[in-house]
XYZ file of C-alpha atoms in Angstrom:
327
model
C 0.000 0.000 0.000
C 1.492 3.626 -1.244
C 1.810 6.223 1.526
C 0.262 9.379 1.733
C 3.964 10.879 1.101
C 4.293 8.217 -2.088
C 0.612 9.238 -3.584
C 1.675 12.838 -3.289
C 4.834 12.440 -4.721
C 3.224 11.479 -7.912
C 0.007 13.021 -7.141
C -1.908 13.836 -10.403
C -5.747 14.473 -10.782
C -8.568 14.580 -13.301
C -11.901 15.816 -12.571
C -15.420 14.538 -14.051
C -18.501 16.851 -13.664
C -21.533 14.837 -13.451
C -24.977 16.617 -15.342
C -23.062 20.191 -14.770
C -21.740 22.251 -18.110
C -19.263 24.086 -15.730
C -15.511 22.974 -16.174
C -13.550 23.658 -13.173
C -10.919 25.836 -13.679
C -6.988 25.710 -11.997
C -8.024 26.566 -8.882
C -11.101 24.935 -8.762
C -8.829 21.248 -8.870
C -6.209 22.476 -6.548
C -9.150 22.868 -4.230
C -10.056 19.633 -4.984
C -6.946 17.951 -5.066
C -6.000 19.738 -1.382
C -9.125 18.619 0.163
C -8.463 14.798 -1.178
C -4.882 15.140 -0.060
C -5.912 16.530 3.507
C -8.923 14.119 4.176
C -6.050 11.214 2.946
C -3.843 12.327 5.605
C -6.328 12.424 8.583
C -7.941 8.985 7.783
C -3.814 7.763 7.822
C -3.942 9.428 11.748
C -7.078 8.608 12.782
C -6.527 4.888 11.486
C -3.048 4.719 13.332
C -4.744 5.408 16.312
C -7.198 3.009 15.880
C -4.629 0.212 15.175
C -2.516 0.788 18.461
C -5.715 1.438 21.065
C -8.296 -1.126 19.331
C -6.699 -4.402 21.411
C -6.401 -2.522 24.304
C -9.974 -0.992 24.011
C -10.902 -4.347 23.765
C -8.820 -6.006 26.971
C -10.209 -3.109 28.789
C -13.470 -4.052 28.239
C -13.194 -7.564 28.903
C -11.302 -6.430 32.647
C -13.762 -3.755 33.299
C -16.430 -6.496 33.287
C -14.339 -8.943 34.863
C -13.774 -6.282 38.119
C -17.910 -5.198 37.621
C -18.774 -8.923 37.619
C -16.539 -10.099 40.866
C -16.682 -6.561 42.939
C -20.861 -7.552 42.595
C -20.790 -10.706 44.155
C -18.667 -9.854 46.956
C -21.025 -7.176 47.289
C -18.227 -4.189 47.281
C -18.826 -0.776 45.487
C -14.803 0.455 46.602
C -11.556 -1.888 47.192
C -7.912 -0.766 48.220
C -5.198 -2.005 45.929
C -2.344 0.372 47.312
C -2.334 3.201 49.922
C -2.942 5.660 47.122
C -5.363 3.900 44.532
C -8.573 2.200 44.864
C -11.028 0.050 42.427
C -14.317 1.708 42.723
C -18.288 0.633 41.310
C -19.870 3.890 40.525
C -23.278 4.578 39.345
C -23.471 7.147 36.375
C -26.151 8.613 35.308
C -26.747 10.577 32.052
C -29.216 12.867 30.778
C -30.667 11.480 27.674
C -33.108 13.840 24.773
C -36.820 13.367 25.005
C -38.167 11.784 22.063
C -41.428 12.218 20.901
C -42.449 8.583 21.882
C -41.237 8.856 25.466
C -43.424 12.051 25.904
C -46.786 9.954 24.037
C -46.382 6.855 26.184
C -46.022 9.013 29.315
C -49.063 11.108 28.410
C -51.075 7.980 27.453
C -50.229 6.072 30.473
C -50.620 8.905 33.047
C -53.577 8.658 35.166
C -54.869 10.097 38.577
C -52.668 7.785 40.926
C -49.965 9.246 39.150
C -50.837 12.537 40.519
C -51.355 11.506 44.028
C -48.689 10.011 44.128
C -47.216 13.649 44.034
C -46.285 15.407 47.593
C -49.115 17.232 48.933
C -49.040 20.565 47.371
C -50.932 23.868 47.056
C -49.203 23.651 43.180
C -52.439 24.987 40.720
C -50.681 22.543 38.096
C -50.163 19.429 40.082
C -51.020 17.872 36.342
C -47.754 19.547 34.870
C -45.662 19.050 37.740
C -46.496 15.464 38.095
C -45.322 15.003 33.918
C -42.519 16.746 34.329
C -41.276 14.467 37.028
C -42.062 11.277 34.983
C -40.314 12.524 32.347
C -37.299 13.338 34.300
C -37.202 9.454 35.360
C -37.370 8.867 31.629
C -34.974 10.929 30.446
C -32.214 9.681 33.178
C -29.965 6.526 31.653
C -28.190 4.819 34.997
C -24.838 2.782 34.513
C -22.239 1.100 36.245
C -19.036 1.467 35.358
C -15.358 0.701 36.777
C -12.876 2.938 37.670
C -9.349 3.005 38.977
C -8.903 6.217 41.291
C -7.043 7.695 43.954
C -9.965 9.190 45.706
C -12.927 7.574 48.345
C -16.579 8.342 48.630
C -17.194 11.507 50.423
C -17.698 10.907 54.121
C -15.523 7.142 53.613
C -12.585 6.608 55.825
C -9.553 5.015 53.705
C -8.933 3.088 56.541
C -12.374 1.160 56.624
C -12.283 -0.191 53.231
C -11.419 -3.393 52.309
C -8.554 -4.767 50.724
C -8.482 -6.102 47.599
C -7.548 -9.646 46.406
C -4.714 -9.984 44.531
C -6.739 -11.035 41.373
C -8.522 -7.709 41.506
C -5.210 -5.860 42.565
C -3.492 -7.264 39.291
C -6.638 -6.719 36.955
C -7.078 -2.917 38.106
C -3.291 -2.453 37.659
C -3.833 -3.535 34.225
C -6.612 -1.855 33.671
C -4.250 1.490 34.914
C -1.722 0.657 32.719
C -3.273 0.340 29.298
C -5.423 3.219 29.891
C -2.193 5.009 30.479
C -1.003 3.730 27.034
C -4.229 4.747 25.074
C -3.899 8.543 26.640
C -0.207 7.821 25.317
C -0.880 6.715 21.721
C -3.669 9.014 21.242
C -1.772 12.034 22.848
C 1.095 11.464 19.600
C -1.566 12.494 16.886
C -4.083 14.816 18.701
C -2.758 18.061 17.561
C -1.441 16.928 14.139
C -5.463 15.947 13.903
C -6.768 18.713 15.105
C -4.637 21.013 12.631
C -5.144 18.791 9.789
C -8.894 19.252 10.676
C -8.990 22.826 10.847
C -6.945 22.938 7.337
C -9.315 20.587 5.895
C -12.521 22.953 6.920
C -10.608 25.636 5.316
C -10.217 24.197 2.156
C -13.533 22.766 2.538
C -15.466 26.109 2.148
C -13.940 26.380 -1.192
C -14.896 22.843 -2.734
C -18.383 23.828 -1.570
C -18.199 26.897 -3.457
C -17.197 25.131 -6.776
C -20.356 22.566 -5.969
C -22.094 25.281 -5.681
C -20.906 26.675 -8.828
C -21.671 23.887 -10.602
C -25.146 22.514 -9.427
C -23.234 19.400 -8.419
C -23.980 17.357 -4.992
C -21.615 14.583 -6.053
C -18.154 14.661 -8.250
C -16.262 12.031 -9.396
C -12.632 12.295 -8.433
C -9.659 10.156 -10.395
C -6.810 11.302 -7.156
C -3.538 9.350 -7.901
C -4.977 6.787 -10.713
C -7.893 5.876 -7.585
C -11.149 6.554 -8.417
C -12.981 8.568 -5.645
C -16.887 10.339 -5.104
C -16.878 13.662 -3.328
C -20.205 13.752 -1.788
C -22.049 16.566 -0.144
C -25.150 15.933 1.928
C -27.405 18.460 3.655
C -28.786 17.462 6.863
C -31.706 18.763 9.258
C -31.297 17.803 12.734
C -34.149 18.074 14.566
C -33.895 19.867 17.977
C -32.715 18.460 21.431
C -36.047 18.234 23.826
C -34.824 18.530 26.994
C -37.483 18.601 30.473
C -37.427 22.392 30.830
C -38.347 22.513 27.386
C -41.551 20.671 28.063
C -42.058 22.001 31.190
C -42.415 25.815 29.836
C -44.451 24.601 27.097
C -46.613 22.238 29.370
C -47.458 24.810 31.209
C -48.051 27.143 27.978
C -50.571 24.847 26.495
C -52.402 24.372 30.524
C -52.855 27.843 30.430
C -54.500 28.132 27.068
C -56.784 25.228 27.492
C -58.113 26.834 30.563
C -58.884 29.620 29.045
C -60.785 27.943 26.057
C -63.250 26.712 29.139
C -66.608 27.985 29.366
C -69.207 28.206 31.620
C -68.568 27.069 35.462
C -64.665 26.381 36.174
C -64.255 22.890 37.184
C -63.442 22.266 41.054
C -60.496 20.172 40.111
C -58.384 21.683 37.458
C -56.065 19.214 37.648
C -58.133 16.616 36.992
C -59.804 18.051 34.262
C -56.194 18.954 32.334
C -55.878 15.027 33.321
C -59.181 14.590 31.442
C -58.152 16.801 28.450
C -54.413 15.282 28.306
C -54.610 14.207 24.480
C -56.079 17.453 23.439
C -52.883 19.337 25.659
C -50.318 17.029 24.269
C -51.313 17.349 20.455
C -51.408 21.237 21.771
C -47.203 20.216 23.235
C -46.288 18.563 19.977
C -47.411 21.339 17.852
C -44.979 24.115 19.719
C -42.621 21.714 20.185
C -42.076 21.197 16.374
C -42.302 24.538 15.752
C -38.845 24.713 17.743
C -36.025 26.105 15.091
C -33.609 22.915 13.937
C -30.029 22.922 12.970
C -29.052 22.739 9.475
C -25.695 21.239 8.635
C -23.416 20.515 5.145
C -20.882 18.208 4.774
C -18.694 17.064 2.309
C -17.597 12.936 2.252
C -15.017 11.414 -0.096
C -15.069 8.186 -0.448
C -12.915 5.631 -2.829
C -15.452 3.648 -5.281
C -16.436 0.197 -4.361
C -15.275 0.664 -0.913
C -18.150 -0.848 1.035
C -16.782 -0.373 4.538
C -15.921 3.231 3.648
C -19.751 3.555 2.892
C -20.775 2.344 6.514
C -18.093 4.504 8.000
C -20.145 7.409 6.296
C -23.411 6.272 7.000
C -22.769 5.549 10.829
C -21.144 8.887 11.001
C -24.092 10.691 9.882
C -26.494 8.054 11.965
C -25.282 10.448 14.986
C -28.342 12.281 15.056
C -31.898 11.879 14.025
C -31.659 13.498 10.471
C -33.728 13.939 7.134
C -31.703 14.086 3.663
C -32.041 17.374 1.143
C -31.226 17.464 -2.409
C -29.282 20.311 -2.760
């Protein structure tokens, strides 16, 4: 296999418009040629990288599971393996988005018990505070997870916890030491990624300016005798929904079903937003997809026939929930 060094050595490029009468000019294929010649060079990084951390992602994993699995049974959630370092069992929790179908199921499923279950409160919307607090139990993903540190649990005397067995004690030092090496390998390329990253969105602007120039979303590339498509793809992400989100608007569409009421006011208001909870959610969903979404361009290149090149694209752009434009 040629090097990046060898292919631009030699480096030599032809240019095919596809359904476009616009010839790119000299500067139009230096653009081109830079861009394939910088993407080239950070898929060489990123993929060196990958080849010295992916076995010891991979033993990591397999100790990390080993520690969970025998820390559980001997119910321990912190272990000493020197004076200064300890195997610990933490519980992480992360807040996740609220789709769409989280906030339907809770809506459909919420009832009056629901509510009572609520502390006793003087709260005029009991009904919103009582979603909101499902949906922050929804929106919560708990995990367990390993990790070799130097501190204790606040309030935990060092010298009250248990010693570890020498099985764990060797396991967590490996686990220390190859997660030293990763931070090590990783370290070596960082900022030669990062630079080649800001020179390739640099270069980038001005390949999307010849696209743009010549109605083109794809071009097909012949970059050191290899055939290559330059893609570009316009995507619409649609926006983050996060509990305060829902809660202002929650409260929004309360408000303005209350008002719609005529006649005598119903003792229980909560109970009659309970009663009306389809007609306030479709109410939700409309502001909620009014809320403005993020529009993105990017531009892939890709070698013909490579499959696995493809599915590197496609999972990279599977990142978010996403609809495709022609553009």
């Amino acid at each position: 296999m040629n090097s990046i060094s060898d292919l631009l050595s030699r480096s030599q490029s032809s240019f095919t418009s596809l359904a476009s009468s616009y010839e790119p000019n000299e500067e139009d294929r230096q653009n081109l040629k830079e861009f394939c010649k910088v993407h080239l060079e950070i898929k060489q990084l990123k993929g060196g990288v990958t080849q010295g951390t992916k076995s010891l992602l991979m033993k990591n994993k397999e100790v990390k599971n080993s520690l969970l699995e025998q820390m559980k049974q001997n119910n321990k959630d912190i272990l000493k393996i020197n004076d200064n370092k300890y195997v610990r069992m933490l519980n992480v929790t992360r807040t996740i988005p609220i789709s769409f179908e989280v906030l339907r199921e809770v809506f459909q499923n919420f009832n009056e018990e629901m509510m009572e279950e609520e502390e006793e409160t003087e709260d005029k919307y009991l009904f919103v505070t009582s979603i909101v607090n499902k949906l922050k139990l929804m929106s919560k993903s708990l995990s367990t997870q390993i990790r070799v540190t130097s501190s204790v649990p606040r309030g935990v005397d060092p010298k009250d916890i248990s010693a570890a067995s020498h099985e764990i004690k060797q396991m967590s030092n490996m686990l220390d030491v190859n997660s030293l090496e990763i931070k090590n390998i990783r370290s070596l390329t960082r900022n030669d990624i990062k630079e080649k990253k800001t020179e390739l969105e640099n270069v980038k602007k001005n390949v999307d300016e010849y696209l743009q120039k010549a109605n083109l979303s794809n071009q097909q590339i012949s970059y050191n005798e290899s055939p290559f498509t330059l893609t570009k793809r316009v995507t619409v992400s649609k926006p983050k929904i996060n509990v305060a989100v829902v809660e202002n608007y929650l409260s929004e569409c309360c408000v303005e079903v209350e008002s719609t009421m005529k006649g005598k006011r119903p003792k229980d208001l909560n109970s009659f937003f309970l009663k009306n909870k389809l007609k306030i959610l479709e109410k939700l969903e409309e502001k909620l997809l009014l809320l403005p979404q993020e529009q993105k361009s990017n531009i892939y290149l890709r070698k013909l026939n490579d499959v696995q090149e493809q599915e590197e694209i496609d999972e990279e752009m599977e990142g978010e929930e996403e609809e495709e434009i022609d553009v």
